[in-house]
Coordinates of C-alpha atoms in Angstrom, one line a residue:
Q2 CA -6.7 -7.9 -6.5
P3 CA -6.7 -11.8 -6.2
G4 CA -3.4 -13.3 -5.8
K5 CA -1.4 -10.2 -4.3
R6 CA 0.5 -10.9 -1.6
C7 CA -1.8 -8.9 0.9
M8 CA -4.7 -11.6 0.1
S9 CA -3.0 -14.5 1.9
Y10 CA 0.5 -14.0 3.1
N11 CA 1.3 -13.8 6.7
G12 CA 5.2 -14.5 6.9
G13 CA 4.9 -17.6 4.6
L14 CA 2.8 -19.2 2.0
Q15 CA -0.2 -20.9 3.4
H16 CA -1.5 -24.1 2.1
G17 CA -4.9 -25.9 2.9
K18 CA -8.3 -24.7 3.7
Y19 CA -7.3 -21.8 6.1
K20 CA -5.5 -19.0 4.6
P21 CA -5.1 -16.0 7.2
K22 CA -6.2 -12.5 5.8
G23 CA -3.3 -10.0 5.9
W24 CA -3.8 -6.9 7.5
A25 CA -4.5 -4.7 4.4
I26 CA -7.3 -6.9 3.8
R27 CA -8.7 -7.0 7.4
F28 CA -8.5 -3.2 7.5
L29 CA -10.5 -2.9 4.1
E30 CA -13.1 -5.1 5.8
H31 CA -13.4 -3.0 8.9
I32 CA -13.7 0.2 6.6
N33 CA -16.6 -1.5 4.7
R34 CA -18.3 -2.5 7.6
S35 CA -18.0 0.9 9.2
F36 CA -18.1 3.6 6.7
P37 CA -20.8 5.2 4.9
H38 CA -20.9 2.5 2.0
P39 CA -19.5 -0.9 1.7
R40 CA -17.9 -0.3 -1.8
H41 CA -14.6 0.8 -0.8
R42 CA -11.4 -1.1 -2.8
I43 CA -8.2 -1.7 -2.3
N44 CA -5.3 -1.4 -4.8
N45 CA -1.9 -3.1 -3.9
S46 CA 0.8 -1.2 -5.6
A47 CA 3.6 -3.0 -3.9
L48 CA 6.9 -3.4 -5.9
D49 CA 8.7 -6.2 -3.6
K50 CA 12.3 -5.3 -2.8
T51 CA 12.2 -1.9 -4.5
P52 CA 14.0 1.1 -2.4
V53 CA 11.9 4.1 -2.1
A54 CA 14.5 6.0 -4.3
N55 CA 13.4 4.0 -7.4
F56 CA 9.7 3.9 -6.5
A57 CA 9.4 7.6 -6.3
D58 CA 10.6 8.0 -10.1
C59 CA 7.6 6.1 -11.1
L60 CA 5.1 6.4 -8.6
F61 CA 1.9 7.2 -10.8
S62 CA 2.6 4.3 -13.2
H63 CA 1.6 2.0 -9.6
V64 CA -0.6 4.4 -7.6
P65 CA -4.0 5.1 -9.2
A66 CA -4.7 8.8 -9.5
H67 CA -8.0 8.8 -7.5
V68 CA -7.2 7.5 -4.1
H69 CA -8.5 8.6 -0.8
L70 CA -6.0 6.7 1.8
V71 CA -2.3 5.6 0.9
V72 CA -0.4 3.4 3.4
A73 CA 3.1 3.8 2.3
E74 CA 5.4 1.1 3.7
W75 CA 8.9 -0.1 2.5
G76 CA 9.4 -2.5 5.3
S77 CA 11.4 -5.1 3.3
M78 CA 13.8 -2.1 2.5
G79 CA 14.0 -0.9 5.9
N80 CA 17.7 -1.2 6.2
F81 CA 18.2 0.9 3.1
N82 CA 15.5 3.9 3.2
H83 CA 17.3 5.4 5.8
L84 CA 19.9 6.9 3.4
H85 CA 16.8 8.3 1.2
L86 CA 14.7 10.3 3.5
S87 CA 14.4 12.9 0.8
R88 CA 12.9 10.5 -1.4
I89 CA 10.4 9.3 1.1
E90 CA 9.3 12.9 1.8
Q91 CA 9.1 13.6 -2.2
V92 CA 6.8 10.7 -2.3
A93 CA 4.5 11.9 0.4
R94 CA 4.6 15.3 -1.1
N95 CA 3.5 14.2 -4.5
L96 CA 0.7 11.8 -3.1
L97 CA -0.7 14.9 -1.1
K98 CA -1.1 17.0 -4.5
L99 CA -3.4 14.5 -5.9
P100 CA -6.6 15.8 -6.7
S101 CA -8.4 13.6 -4.2
K102 CA -6.3 14.9 -1.5
P103 CA -5.5 11.5 -0.1
V104 CA -4.8 10.7 3.6
V105 CA -1.0 9.4 3.6
V106 CA -0.1 7.0 6.3

């Protein structure tokens, strides 16, 4: 997904020749080097500054139905999500119900 934040964001926009890779891209490259085939893909379904309570209601309009690994992270809203732990559980349970039975981290 060219242009998404995980491609070249590392605490601030980077300009010039060297653009550090975010952790998601480095993780994908590691998986593609070490797992049975190098055709794994990443889908960044992030919604900046969106509380988990809002994301839970429209989860599958952002996350593909056929995924194997989901890294759920709401760091930018961390100060607010402790108020919505039941919604975080709802998101995790709904992801685990997918036919592909993804690993949810």
